[in-house]
Amino acid sequence: TQSAVALTDESGLSKLTYPRRWLNLQEYQSKKLMQESGVAVQRFYVADTASEALEAAKRLNAKEIVLKAQILAGGRGKGVFDSGLKGGVHLTKDPAVVGELANKMLGFNLTTKQTPKDGVKVKTVMVAEALDISRETYFAILMDRSCNGPVMVGSPQGGMDIEEVAASTPELIFKEVIDIFEGVQDDQALRMATNLGFKGPLQKQAADQIKRLYDLFLKVDATQVEVNPLGETPEGQVVCFDAKINFDDNAEFRQKAVFAMDDMTESDPTEMQAAKWDLKYIGLDGNIACFVNGAGLAMATCDIIDLHGGKPANFLDLGGGVQERQVYEAFKLLTADPKVEAILVNIFGGIVNCAIIANGITKACRELELKVPLVVRLEGEKMLSVHMHTLADLAFLTLLASLSP
């Protein structure tokens, strides 16, 4: 599900492939994509200043307006701004209040359960028409390995965690496998609309929205389009009130406009630096740095450290196509963390050449003048015949090597 992109050296020859990071879009960006595909969403505007927000509220000319801070974290409604304002989502019938609220949102940090401790600075707000919801449902289209293609998933129980619905009332989860060559058929869309609980004229309207959502799914090369809730209003309209779209990174070459929307300013600086070198890094609060290849092995290594009373300082996955420069840059990231008191390297050579890792480690240790203990375990390809002596050159390096035949 992650793309592999070829790099070239000075000769123009392919050197390696590496995984790319996932694309994250703000709520208004997802709504814009949906709007462009004819999906029914609330009328909305985007503002960067309080005066723009006020003007947008006036232009909407709506009975009620909802103002939403735009950050990539969830739980905005219960968040707190360092301006003193409580809540990143506010409802009002007075356009003037929108300007006052936006003035306390824009330029201030919003802290929620999903943000860093100091919160995330809000640079944009969405000013939208507030619609009453008489009933909420859940609908999603996603790629399913077991079905070798897209599947529709729906439930009449929307507006809540779908995992909770699946655990407590699995009979309320409905699935429709889509033939990737034929697309969503009319009878499938109507059947899903019926299972979602839409009745009368709303049934056909919901089926139409389902087909439009599938068109969007294909148009933007999505791996998932999740709408929660897909609701109906007292006025008899079917509206997509909130949506999350995941994209296939392999399609970046033909989705330039979509990927250009990616806003990395909210990302952790260290994670951003790691992403530049195509390393998967997540900072943790321990003191033992982990340097591993493969996400599964990285998670297992973190667990083993914790099991024996230690605390991992990070999750770092080198991936399978790592080169010496990436190993070097990874060590720079780890040694720059003041919490790190030791580094554990755990490499399985089934998906990477251990000689590459060894070269990168020795270069990093010499040039960065490593001051903390380093424990290295290399197992697999090229370990015995290459670089064992190079690693031994470093007096402070302890090598725990388990060699494959």
mmCIF file of C-alpha atoms in Angstrom:
data_model
loop_
_atom_site.group_PDB
_atom_site.id
_atom_site.type_symbol
_atom_site.label_atom_id
_atom_site.label_comp_id
_atom_site.label_asym_id
_atom_site.label_seq_id
_atom_site.Cartn_x
_atom_site.Cartn_y
_atom_site.Cartn_z
ATOM 1 C CA THR A 1 0.000 0.000 0.000
ATOM 2 C CA GLN A 2 3.044 2.261 0.134
ATOM 3 C CA SER A 3 4.735 3.256 -3.079
ATOM 4 C CA ALA A 4 8.207 2.278 -4.200
ATOM 5 C CA VAL A 5 10.094 5.090 -5.937
ATOM 6 C CA ALA A 6 13.375 4.632 -7.763
ATOM 7 C CA LEU A 7 16.379 6.850 -7.043
ATOM 8 C CA THR A 8 19.323 7.190 -9.385
ATOM 9 C CA ASP A 9 22.999 7.785 -8.808
ATOM 10 C CA GLU A 10 25.328 10.013 -10.862
ATOM 11 C CA SER A 11 25.401 7.459 -13.670
ATOM 12 C CA GLY A 12 21.628 7.539 -13.975
ATOM 13 C CA LEU A 13 21.362 3.900 -12.923
ATOM 14 C CA SER A 14 18.680 2.876 -10.457
ATOM 15 C CA LYS A 15 20.028 2.573 -6.921
ATOM 16 C CA LEU A 16 17.106 1.655 -4.711
ATOM 17 C CA THR A 17 13.438 1.833 -4.026
ATOM 18 C CA TYR A 18 11.946 3.271 -0.878
ATOM 19 C CA PRO A 19 8.517 3.696 0.755
ATOM 20 C CA ARG A 20 6.782 7.067 0.677
ATOM 21 C CA ARG A 21 4.870 8.701 3.549
ATOM 22 C CA TRP A 22 1.069 8.767 3.678
ATOM 23 C CA LEU A 23 -0.746 11.844 2.394
ATOM 24 C CA ASN A 24 -2.836 13.751 4.945
ATOM 25 C CA LEU A 25 -5.475 16.295 3.940
ATOM 26 C CA GLN A 26 -7.332 18.862 5.996
ATOM 27 C CA GLU A 27 -11.108 18.466 6.325
ATOM 28 C CA TYR A 28 -11.857 21.294 3.897
ATOM 29 C CA GLN A 29 -9.537 19.770 1.295
ATOM 30 C CA SER A 30 -11.378 16.447 1.432
ATOM 31 C CA LYS A 31 -14.712 18.263 1.220
ATOM 32 C CA LYS A 32 -13.474 20.179 -1.818
ATOM 33 C CA LEU A 33 -12.589 16.933 -3.610
ATOM 34 C CA MET A 34 -16.026 15.552 -2.774
ATOM 35 C CA GLN A 35 -17.730 18.721 -3.964
ATOM 36 C CA GLU A 36 -15.893 18.508 -7.293
ATOM 37 C CA SER A 37 -17.278 14.973 -7.776
ATOM 38 C CA GLY A 38 -20.874 16.026 -7.154
ATOM 39 C CA VAL A 39 -21.031 14.626 -3.621
ATOM 40 C CA ALA A 40 -23.447 16.570 -1.390
ATOM 41 C CA VAL A 41 -21.564 18.445 1.339
ATOM 42 C CA GLN A 42 -22.334 21.520 3.424
ATOM 43 C CA ARG A 43 -21.705 24.885 1.783
ATOM 44 C CA PHE A 44 -18.415 26.194 3.135
ATOM 45 C CA TYR A 45 -15.620 28.728 2.804
ATOM 46 C CA VAL A 46 -12.030 28.724 4.053
ATOM 47 C CA ALA A 47 -10.464 31.677 5.834
ATOM 48 C CA ASP A 48 -6.937 32.575 6.973
ATOM 49 C CA THR A 49 -7.876 35.745 8.891
ATOM 50 C CA ALA A 50 -10.694 36.773 11.224
ATOM 51 C CA SER A 51 -11.944 39.356 8.725
ATOM 52 C CA GLU A 52 -12.106 36.705 5.988
ATOM 53 C CA ALA A 53 -14.032 34.410 8.347
ATOM 54 C CA LEU A 54 -16.518 37.188 9.113
ATOM 55 C CA GLU A 55 -17.004 37.930 5.414
ATOM 56 C CA ALA A 56 -17.456 34.203 4.682
ATOM 57 C CA ALA A 57 -20.124 33.938 7.389
ATOM 58 C CA LYS A 58 -22.028 36.827 5.823
ATOM 59 C CA ARG A 59 -21.764 35.328 2.328
ATOM 60 C CA LEU A 60 -23.154 32.001 3.524
ATOM 61 C CA ASN A 61 -26.391 33.684 4.584
ATOM 62 C CA ALA A 62 -27.262 30.557 6.601
ATOM 63 C CA LYS A 63 -29.622 30.128 9.554
ATOM 64 C CA GLU A 64 -26.760 28.698 11.564
ATOM 65 C CA ILE A 65 -23.011 28.628 10.978
ATOM 66 C CA VAL A 66 -20.357 26.172 12.155
ATOM 67 C CA LEU A 67 -16.766 27.351 12.552
ATOM 68 C CA LYS A 68 -14.089 24.639 12.557
ATOM 69 C CA ALA A 69 -10.376 24.961 13.257
ATOM 70 C CA GLN A 70 -8.437 23.114 10.557
ATOM 71 C CA ILE A 71 -5.743 20.827 11.959
ATOM 72 C CA LEU A 72 -4.983 17.183 11.198
ATOM 73 C CA ALA A 73 -5.762 15.937 14.716
ATOM 74 C CA GLY A 74 -9.077 14.556 15.918
ATOM 75 C CA GLY A 75 -11.002 15.656 18.989
ATOM 76 C CA ARG A 76 -11.102 19.309 17.912
ATOM 77 C CA GLY A 77 -14.491 19.943 19.487
ATOM 78 C CA LYS A 78 -13.122 19.207 22.970
ATOM 79 C CA GLY A 79 -9.772 20.903 22.417
ATOM 80 C CA VAL A 80 -8.454 24.031 24.126
ATOM 81 C CA PHE A 81 -6.634 27.018 22.582
ATOM 82 C CA ASP A 82 -3.764 28.782 24.314
ATOM 83 C CA SER A 83 -5.810 31.943 23.743
ATOM 84 C CA GLY A 84 -8.183 30.624 26.408
ATOM 85 C CA LEU A 85 -10.935 29.645 23.958
ATOM 86 C CA LYS A 86 -12.402 26.215 24.595
ATOM 87 C CA GLY A 87 -13.375 24.054 21.633
ATOM 88 C CA GLY A 88 -12.140 24.008 18.040
ATOM 89 C CA VAL A 89 -15.697 23.672 16.701
ATOM 90 C CA HIS A 90 -18.360 26.324 17.393
ATOM 91 C CA LEU A 91 -21.971 26.886 16.317
ATOM 92 C CA THR A 92 -23.584 30.313 16.062
ATOM 93 C CA LYS A 93 -26.446 32.121 14.325
ATOM 94 C CA ASP A 94 -24.674 35.480 14.431
ATOM 95 C CA PRO A 95 -22.054 36.099 11.695
ATOM 96 C CA ALA A 96 -20.357 38.707 13.895
ATOM 97 C CA VAL A 97 -19.553 36.023 16.465
ATOM 98 C CA VAL A 98 -17.708 34.052 13.748
ATOM 99 C CA GLY A 99 -15.195 36.875 13.409
ATOM 100 C CA GLU A 100 -14.711 37.071 17.175
ATOM 101 C CA LEU A 101 -14.197 33.309 17.490
ATOM 102 C CA ALA A 102 -11.848 33.140 14.499
ATOM 103 C CA ASN A 103 -9.757 35.882 16.124
ATOM 104 C CA LYS A 104 -9.221 33.566 19.114
ATOM 105 C CA MET A 105 -8.439 30.554 16.890
ATOM 106 C CA LEU A 106 -6.151 31.772 14.122
ATOM 107 C CA GLY A 107 -2.515 32.027 15.131
ATOM 108 C CA PHE A 108 -3.118 30.157 18.402
ATOM 109 C CA ASN A 109 -2.274 26.576 19.351
ATOM 110 C CA LEU A 110 -5.117 24.076 19.706
ATOM 111 C CA THR A 111 -4.457 21.133 22.029
ATOM 112 C CA THR A 112 -6.502 17.934 21.754
ATOM 113 C CA LYS A 113 -5.991 14.315 22.798
ATOM 114 C CA GLN A 114 -4.294 13.677 19.452
ATOM 115 C CA THR A 115 -1.918 16.664 19.310
ATOM 116 C CA PRO A 116 1.505 17.128 20.892
ATOM 117 C CA LYS A 117 1.500 18.524 24.434
ATOM 118 C CA ASP A 118 1.859 22.127 23.236
ATOM 119 C CA GLY A 119 -0.839 21.700 20.595
ATOM 120 C CA VAL A 120 -0.844 22.671 16.913
ATOM 121 C CA LYS A 121 -1.031 26.217 15.567
ATOM 122 C CA VAL A 122 -4.258 26.912 13.673
ATOM 123 C CA LYS A 123 -3.605 28.715 10.401
ATOM 124 C CA THR A 124 -6.936 28.101 8.676
ATOM 125 C CA VAL A 125 -10.583 27.843 9.678
ATOM 126 C CA MET A 126 -13.559 26.463 7.783
ATOM 127 C CA VAL A 127 -16.777 28.473 7.883
ATOM 128 C CA ALA A 128 -19.686 26.223 6.890
ATOM 129 C CA GLU A 129 -23.436 26.108 6.835
ATOM 130 C CA ALA A 130 -24.702 24.200 9.868
ATOM 131 C CA LEU A 131 -27.318 21.608 8.983
ATOM 132 C CA ASP A 132 -29.510 19.652 11.353
ATOM 133 C CA ILE A 133 -29.078 15.890 11.191
ATOM 134 C CA SER A 134 -32.186 13.831 11.788
ATOM 135 C CA ARG A 135 -30.361 10.494 11.339
ATOM 136 C CA GLU A 136 -26.727 9.381 11.011
ATOM 137 C CA THR A 137 -25.312 6.414 9.088
ATOM 138 C CA TYR A 138 -21.828 5.129 8.306
ATOM 139 C CA PHE A 139 -20.524 4.451 4.806
ATOM 140 C CA ALA A 140 -17.097 3.630 3.407
ATOM 141 C CA ILE A 141 -15.414 2.285 0.287
ATOM 142 C CA LEU A 142 -12.049 0.614 0.777
ATOM 143 C CA MET A 143 -9.626 -1.750 -0.867
ATOM 144 C CA ASP A 144 -9.913 -5.254 0.588
ATOM 145 C CA ARG A 145 -7.163 -7.809 -0.021
ATOM 146 C CA SER A 146 -9.482 -10.735 0.626
ATOM 147 C CA CYS A 147 -11.806 -9.514 -2.140
ATOM 148 C CA ASN A 148 -9.011 -8.453 -4.499
ATOM 149 C CA GLY A 149 -10.631 -5.068 -4.962
ATOM 150 C CA PRO A 150 -12.940 -2.401 -3.555
ATOM 151 C CA VAL A 151 -15.672 -3.150 -1.042
ATOM 152 C CA MET A 152 -18.514 -0.988 0.244
ATOM 153 C CA VAL A 153 -19.087 -1.121 3.999
ATOM 154 C CA GLY A 154 -22.094 0.502 5.635
ATOM 155 C CA SER A 155 -24.095 0.634 8.842
ATOM 156 C CA PRO A 156 -27.283 2.407 9.922
ATOM 157 C CA GLN A 157 -25.402 3.178 13.160
ATOM 158 C CA GLY A 158 -23.353 6.224 12.156
ATOM 159 C CA GLY A 159 -21.735 9.058 14.047
ATOM 160 C CA MET A 160 -19.787 6.673 16.291
ATOM 161 C CA ASP A 161 -16.751 4.389 16.082
ATOM 162 C CA ILE A 162 -17.474 1.718 13.505
ATOM 163 C CA GLU A 163 -15.198 -0.666 15.467
ATOM 164 C CA GLU A 164 -17.579 -0.370 18.389
ATOM 165 C CA VAL A 165 -20.553 -1.159 16.146
ATOM 166 C CA ALA A 166 -18.752 -4.180 14.684
ATOM 167 C CA ALA A 167 -17.958 -5.496 18.168
ATOM 168 C CA SER A 168 -21.352 -4.956 19.791
ATOM 169 C CA THR A 169 -23.791 -5.356 16.879
ATOM 170 C CA PRO A 170 -22.000 -7.054 13.959
ATOM 171 C CA GLU A 171 -25.359 -7.755 12.282
ATOM 172 C CA LEU A 172 -25.572 -4.008 11.581
ATOM 173 C CA ILE A 173 -22.470 -4.065 9.371
ATOM 174 C CA PHE A 174 -23.270 -4.556 5.680
ATOM 175 C CA LYS A 175 -20.794 -5.233 2.871
ATOM 176 C CA GLU A 176 -20.989 -5.170 -0.916
ATOM 177 C CA VAL A 177 -18.052 -6.408 -3.017
ATOM 178 C CA ILE A 178 -17.535 -4.221 -6.100
ATOM 179 C CA ASP A 179 -16.400 -5.652 -9.408
ATOM 180 C CA ILE A 180 -13.463 -3.384 -10.252
ATOM 181 C CA PHE A 181 -14.239 -3.712 -13.971
ATOM 182 C CA GLU A 182 -18.003 -3.155 -13.733
ATOM 183 C CA GLY A 183 -18.133 -0.596 -10.919
ATOM 184 C CA VAL A 184 -21.018 -0.087 -8.484
ATOM 185 C CA GLN A 185 -24.232 -1.451 -9.983
ATOM 186 C CA ASP A 186 -27.602 0.264 -9.451
ATOM 187 C CA ASP A 187 -28.999 -2.682 -7.494
ATOM 188 C CA GLN A 188 -25.924 -2.705 -5.224
ATOM 189 C CA ALA A 189 -26.237 1.011 -4.475
ATOM 190 C CA LEU A 190 -29.967 0.697 -3.753
ATOM 191 C CA ARG A 191 -29.410 -2.364 -1.570
ATOM 192 C CA MET A 192 -26.771 -0.527 0.465
ATOM 193 C CA ALA A 193 -29.042 2.532 0.768
ATOM 194 C CA THR A 194 -31.804 0.254 2.058
ATOM 195 C CA ASN A 195 -29.449 -1.403 4.559
ATOM 196 C CA LEU A 196 -28.438 2.043 5.778
ATOM 197 C CA GLY A 197 -32.079 2.685 6.590
ATOM 198 C CA PHE A 198 -32.954 5.283 3.952
ATOM 199 C CA LYS A 199 -36.615 5.168 2.913
ATOM 200 C CA GLY A 200 -38.810 6.579 0.162
ATOM 201 C CA PRO A 201 -37.208 9.309 -2.003
ATOM 202 C CA LEU A 202 -34.157 9.337 0.293
ATOM 203 C CA GLN A 203 -33.308 5.791 -0.771
ATOM 204 C CA LYS A 204 -32.679 6.779 -4.381
ATOM 205 C CA GLN A 205 -30.867 9.933 -3.275
ATOM 206 C CA ALA A 206 -28.569 7.918 -1.002
ATOM 207 C CA ALA A 207 -27.883 5.412 -3.793
ATOM 208 C CA ASP A 208 -26.878 8.288 -6.060
ATOM 209 C CA GLN A 209 -24.489 9.631 -3.402
ATOM 210 C CA ILE A 210 -22.975 6.163 -3.008
ATOM 211 C CA LYS A 211 -22.251 5.973 -6.734
ATOM 212 C CA ARG A 212 -20.754 9.467 -6.727
ATOM 213 C CA LEU A 213 -18.517 8.521 -3.815
ATOM 214 C CA TYR A 214 -17.296 5.525 -5.791
ATOM 215 C CA ASP A 215 -16.558 7.801 -8.753
ATOM 216 C CA LEU A 216 -14.465 9.943 -6.398
ATOM 217 C CA PHE A 217 -12.757 6.808 -5.054
ATOM 218 C CA LEU A 218 -11.581 5.941 -8.567
ATOM 219 C CA LYS A 219 -10.903 9.511 -9.689
ATOM 220 C CA VAL A 220 -8.368 10.275 -6.944
ATOM 221 C CA ASP A 221 -6.865 6.767 -6.682
ATOM 222 C CA ALA A 222 -8.092 6.362 -3.112
ATOM 223 C CA THR A 223 -7.531 3.308 -0.951
ATOM 224 C CA GLN A 224 -10.362 4.400 1.328
ATOM 225 C CA VAL A 225 -13.203 6.935 1.381
ATOM 226 C CA GLU A 226 -14.910 6.938 4.777
ATOM 227 C CA VAL A 227 -18.010 9.059 5.462
ATOM 228 C CA ASN A 228 -19.120 9.261 9.081
ATOM 229 C CA PRO A 229 -21.772 10.420 9.238
ATOM 230 C CA LEU A 230 -23.590 10.069 5.959
ATOM 231 C CA GLY A 231 -26.725 11.728 7.291
ATOM 232 C CA GLU A 232 -30.189 12.820 6.356
ATOM 233 C CA THR A 233 -31.587 16.238 7.225
ATOM 234 C CA PRO A 234 -35.117 17.172 8.348
ATOM 235 C CA GLU A 235 -35.529 18.838 4.946
ATOM 236 C CA GLY A 236 -35.041 15.478 3.203
ATOM 237 C CA GLN A 237 -31.454 15.770 1.972
ATOM 238 C CA VAL A 238 -28.708 13.141 2.102
ATOM 239 C CA VAL A 239 -25.433 14.865 3.010
ATOM 240 C CA CYS A 240 -21.858 13.730 3.627
ATOM 241 C CA PHE A 241 -21.087 15.606 6.849
ATOM 242 C CA ASP A 242 -17.552 14.385 7.438
ATOM 243 C CA ALA A 243 -15.098 12.331 5.432
ATOM 244 C CA LYS A 244 -11.623 10.865 5.538
ATOM 245 C CA ILE A 245 -9.835 9.927 2.327
ATOM 246 C CA ASN A 246 -6.715 7.755 2.116
ATOM 247 C CA PHE A 247 -4.726 7.753 -1.098
ATOM 248 C CA ASP A 248 -2.616 5.233 -2.965
ATOM 249 C CA ASP A 249 0.908 6.671 -2.890
ATOM 250 C CA ASN A 250 1.749 4.646 -6.004
ATOM 251 C CA ALA A 251 -0.569 6.981 -7.939
ATOM 252 C CA GLU A 252 1.271 10.170 -6.993
ATOM 253 C CA PHE A 253 2.618 10.503 -10.541
ATOM 254 C CA ARG A 254 -0.920 11.037 -11.895
ATOM 255 C CA GLN A 255 -2.425 12.780 -8.856
ATOM 256 C CA LYS A 256 -0.108 15.782 -8.770
ATOM 257 C CA ALA A 257 -2.879 18.227 -7.823
ATOM 258 C CA VAL A 258 -4.045 16.082 -4.918
ATOM 259 C CA PHE A 259 -0.566 15.447 -3.514
ATOM 260 C CA ALA A 260 0.279 19.132 -3.864
ATOM 261 C CA MET A 261 -2.320 19.749 -1.129
ATOM 262 C CA ASP A 262 -0.199 17.896 1.426
ATOM 263 C CA ASP A 263 0.585 20.168 4.372
ATOM 264 C CA MET A 264 3.553 18.909 6.380
ATOM 265 C CA THR A 265 3.799 21.975 8.636
ATOM 266 C CA GLU A 266 1.963 20.152 11.444
ATOM 267 C CA SER A 267 4.368 17.233 11.413
ATOM 268 C CA ASP A 268 6.987 16.759 14.105
ATOM 269 C CA PRO A 269 10.293 18.330 12.844
ATOM 270 C CA THR A 270 12.228 15.113 13.463
ATOM 271 C CA GLU A 271 9.594 13.066 11.644
ATOM 272 C CA MET A 272 9.730 15.540 8.752
ATOM 273 C CA GLN A 273 13.514 15.242 8.586
ATOM 274 C CA ALA A 274 13.199 11.440 8.657
ATOM 275 C CA ALA A 275 10.635 11.582 5.845
ATOM 276 C CA LYS A 276 13.139 13.487 3.666
ATOM 277 C CA TRP A 277 15.359 10.412 3.845
ATOM 278 C CA ASP A 278 12.382 8.057 3.589
ATOM 279 C CA LEU A 279 12.732 6.726 7.102
ATOM 280 C CA LYS A 280 9.675 5.862 9.169
ATOM 281 C CA TYR A 281 10.252 7.578 12.507
ATOM 282 C CA ILE A 282 7.971 8.158 15.491
ATOM 283 C CA GLY A 283 9.331 9.776 18.634
ATOM 284 C CA LEU A 284 8.588 8.119 21.995
ATOM 285 C CA ASP A 285 9.430 9.154 25.551
ATOM 286 C CA GLY A 286 12.039 6.538 26.511
ATOM 287 C CA ASN A 287 15.861 6.609 26.511
ATOM 288 C CA ILE A 288 16.841 3.606 24.330
ATOM 289 C CA ALA A 289 16.901 4.466 20.640
ATOM 290 C CA CYS A 290 15.739 1.730 18.241
ATOM 291 C CA PHE A 291 17.275 1.335 14.803
ATOM 292 C CA VAL A 292 15.475 -1.482 12.955
ATOM 293 C CA ASN A 293 14.478 -2.616 9.472
ATOM 294 C CA GLY A 294 10.853 -3.598 8.958
ATOM 295 C CA ALA A 295 7.817 -2.223 10.813
ATOM 296 C CA GLY A 296 6.969 -5.554 12.440
ATOM 297 C CA LEU A 297 10.491 -6.083 13.744
ATOM 298 C CA ALA A 298 10.603 -2.448 14.910
ATOM 299 C CA MET A 299 7.423 -2.887 16.946
ATOM 300 C CA ALA A 300 8.670 -6.196 18.350
ATOM 301 C CA THR A 301 11.972 -4.563 19.325
ATOM 302 C CA CYS A 302 10.129 -1.795 21.182
ATOM 303 C CA ASP A 303 8.079 -4.461 22.974
ATOM 304 C CA ILE A 304 11.174 -6.467 23.952
ATOM 305 C CA ILE A 305 12.831 -3.363 25.408
ATOM 306 C CA ASP A 306 9.702 -2.615 27.407
ATOM 307 C CA LEU A 307 9.394 -6.248 28.517
ATOM 308 C CA HIS A 308 12.849 -6.100 30.074
ATOM 309 C CA GLY A 309 12.195 -2.870 31.944
ATOM 310 C CA GLY A 310 13.511 -0.365 29.423
ATOM 311 C CA LYS A 311 11.727 2.370 27.507
ATOM 312 C CA PRO A 312 12.151 2.889 23.751
ATOM 313 C CA ALA A 313 12.984 6.449 22.682
ATOM 314 C CA ASN A 314 11.566 6.002 19.212
ATOM 315 C CA PHE A 315 10.184 3.751 16.503
ATOM 316 C CA LEU A 316 12.525 3.818 13.492
ATOM 317 C CA ASP A 317 11.950 1.609 10.463
ATOM 318 C CA LEU A 318 14.712 1.701 7.833
ATOM 319 C CA GLY A 319 12.711 -0.346 5.350
ATOM 320 C CA GLY A 320 14.116 -2.865 2.907
ATOM 321 C CA GLY A 321 15.827 -0.654 0.338
ATOM 322 C CA VAL A 322 18.004 1.348 2.712
ATOM 323 C CA GLN A 323 21.369 2.708 1.570
ATOM 324 C CA GLU A 324 24.434 3.852 3.528
ATOM 325 C CA ARG A 325 23.494 7.549 3.439
ATOM 326 C CA GLN A 326 20.101 6.768 4.960
ATOM 327 C CA VAL A 327 21.788 4.783 7.745
ATOM 328 C CA TYR A 328 24.038 7.772 8.416
ATOM 329 C CA GLU A 329 21.103 10.220 8.473
ATOM 330 C CA ALA A 330 19.157 7.904 10.774
ATOM 331 C CA PHE A 331 22.029 7.949 13.274
ATOM 332 C CA LYS A 332 22.102 11.757 13.115
ATOM 333 C CA LEU A 333 18.418 11.819 14.063
ATOM 334 C CA LEU A 334 18.893 9.398 16.950
ATOM 335 C CA THR A 335 21.968 11.088 18.414
ATOM 336 C CA ALA A 336 20.293 14.527 18.201
ATOM 337 C CA ASP A 337 17.656 13.389 20.714
ATOM 338 C CA PRO A 338 18.868 14.477 24.179
ATOM 339 C CA LYS A 339 16.813 11.715 25.833
ATOM 340 C CA VAL A 340 18.791 8.954 24.115
ATOM 341 C CA GLU A 341 21.248 7.198 26.451
ATOM 342 C CA ALA A 342 21.873 4.094 24.323
ATOM 343 C CA ILE A 343 21.211 2.865 20.787
ATOM 344 C CA LEU A 344 20.048 -0.630 19.858
ATOM 345 C CA VAL A 345 20.461 -1.708 16.232
ATOM 346 C CA ASN A 346 18.429 -4.807 15.347
ATOM 347 C CA ILE A 347 18.758 -5.753 11.671
ATOM 348 C CA PHE A 348 17.474 -8.849 9.921
ATOM 349 C CA GLY A 349 19.313 -9.364 6.651
ATOM 350 C CA GLY A 350 16.432 -11.050 4.874
ATOM 351 C CA ILE A 351 15.344 -7.756 3.322
ATOM 352 C CA VAL A 352 18.536 -5.697 3.536
ATOM 353 C CA ASN A 353 22.240 -6.248 2.947
ATOM 354 C CA CYS A 354 23.990 -6.162 6.320
ATOM 355 C CA ALA A 355 27.164 -4.822 4.684
ATOM 356 C CA ILE A 356 25.299 -1.628 3.801
ATOM 357 C CA ILE A 357 24.162 -1.259 7.405
ATOM 358 C CA ALA A 358 27.674 -1.929 8.732
ATOM 359 C CA ASN A 359 29.238 0.683 6.443
ATOM 360 C CA GLY A 360 26.634 3.260 7.409
ATOM 361 C CA ILE A 361 27.066 2.575 11.129
ATOM 362 C CA THR A 362 30.869 2.847 11.095
ATOM 363 C CA LYS A 363 30.768 6.064 9.063
ATOM 364 C CA ALA A 364 28.214 7.581 11.433
ATOM 365 C CA CYS A 365 30.090 6.518 14.559
ATOM 366 C CA ARG A 366 33.356 8.086 13.390
ATOM 367 C CA GLU A 367 31.976 11.314 11.936
ATOM 368 C CA LEU A 368 29.344 11.985 14.593
ATOM 369 C CA GLU A 369 31.652 11.025 17.464
ATOM 370 C CA LEU A 370 29.063 8.824 19.108
ATOM 371 C CA LYS A 371 29.032 9.303 22.896
ATOM 372 C CA VAL A 372 26.392 6.777 23.984
ATOM 373 C CA PRO A 373 26.611 2.942 24.183
ATOM 374 C CA LEU A 374 25.764 1.173 20.939
ATOM 375 C CA VAL A 375 24.594 -2.442 20.681
ATOM 376 C CA VAL A 376 24.333 -3.937 17.200
ATOM 377 C CA ARG A 377 22.697 -7.166 16.112
ATOM 378 C CA LEU A 378 23.075 -7.999 12.417
ATOM 379 C CA GLU A 379 21.730 -11.279 11.117
ATOM 380 C CA GLY A 380 21.790 -12.524 7.552
ATOM 381 C CA GLU A 381 23.172 -11.603 4.158
ATOM 382 C CA LYS A 382 26.851 -10.610 3.904
ATOM 383 C CA MET A 383 27.367 -10.424 7.646
ATOM 384 C CA LEU A 384 30.150 -12.967 8.077
ATOM 385 C CA SER A 385 32.232 -12.222 4.992
ATOM 386 C CA VAL A 386 32.048 -8.431 5.015
ATOM 387 C CA HIS A 387 32.678 -5.713 7.596
ATOM 388 C CA MET A 388 32.995 -7.774 10.773
ATOM 389 C CA HIS A 389 36.518 -6.347 11.100
ATOM 390 C CA THR A 390 35.308 -2.836 10.330
ATOM 391 C CA LEU A 391 32.836 -2.895 13.183
ATOM 392 C CA ALA A 392 35.512 -4.255 15.503
ATOM 393 C CA ASP A 393 37.654 -1.177 14.792
ATOM 394 C CA LEU A 394 35.370 0.851 17.080
ATOM 395 C CA ALA A 395 36.344 0.346 20.712
ATOM 396 C CA PHE A 396 32.977 1.468 22.034
ATOM 397 C CA LEU A 397 30.948 -0.737 19.724
ATOM 398 C CA THR A 398 29.477 -4.006 21.059
ATOM 399 C CA LEU A 399 28.456 -6.394 18.318
ATOM 400 C CA LEU A 400 25.917 -9.135 18.984
ATOM 401 C CA ALA A 401 25.775 -10.995 15.678
ATOM 402 C CA SER A 402 23.682 -14.105 15.079
ATOM 403 C CA LEU A 403 24.739 -15.419 11.707
ATOM 404 C CA SER A 404 22.631 -17.318 9.204
ATOM 405 C CA PRO A 405 24.307 -20.130 7.257
#
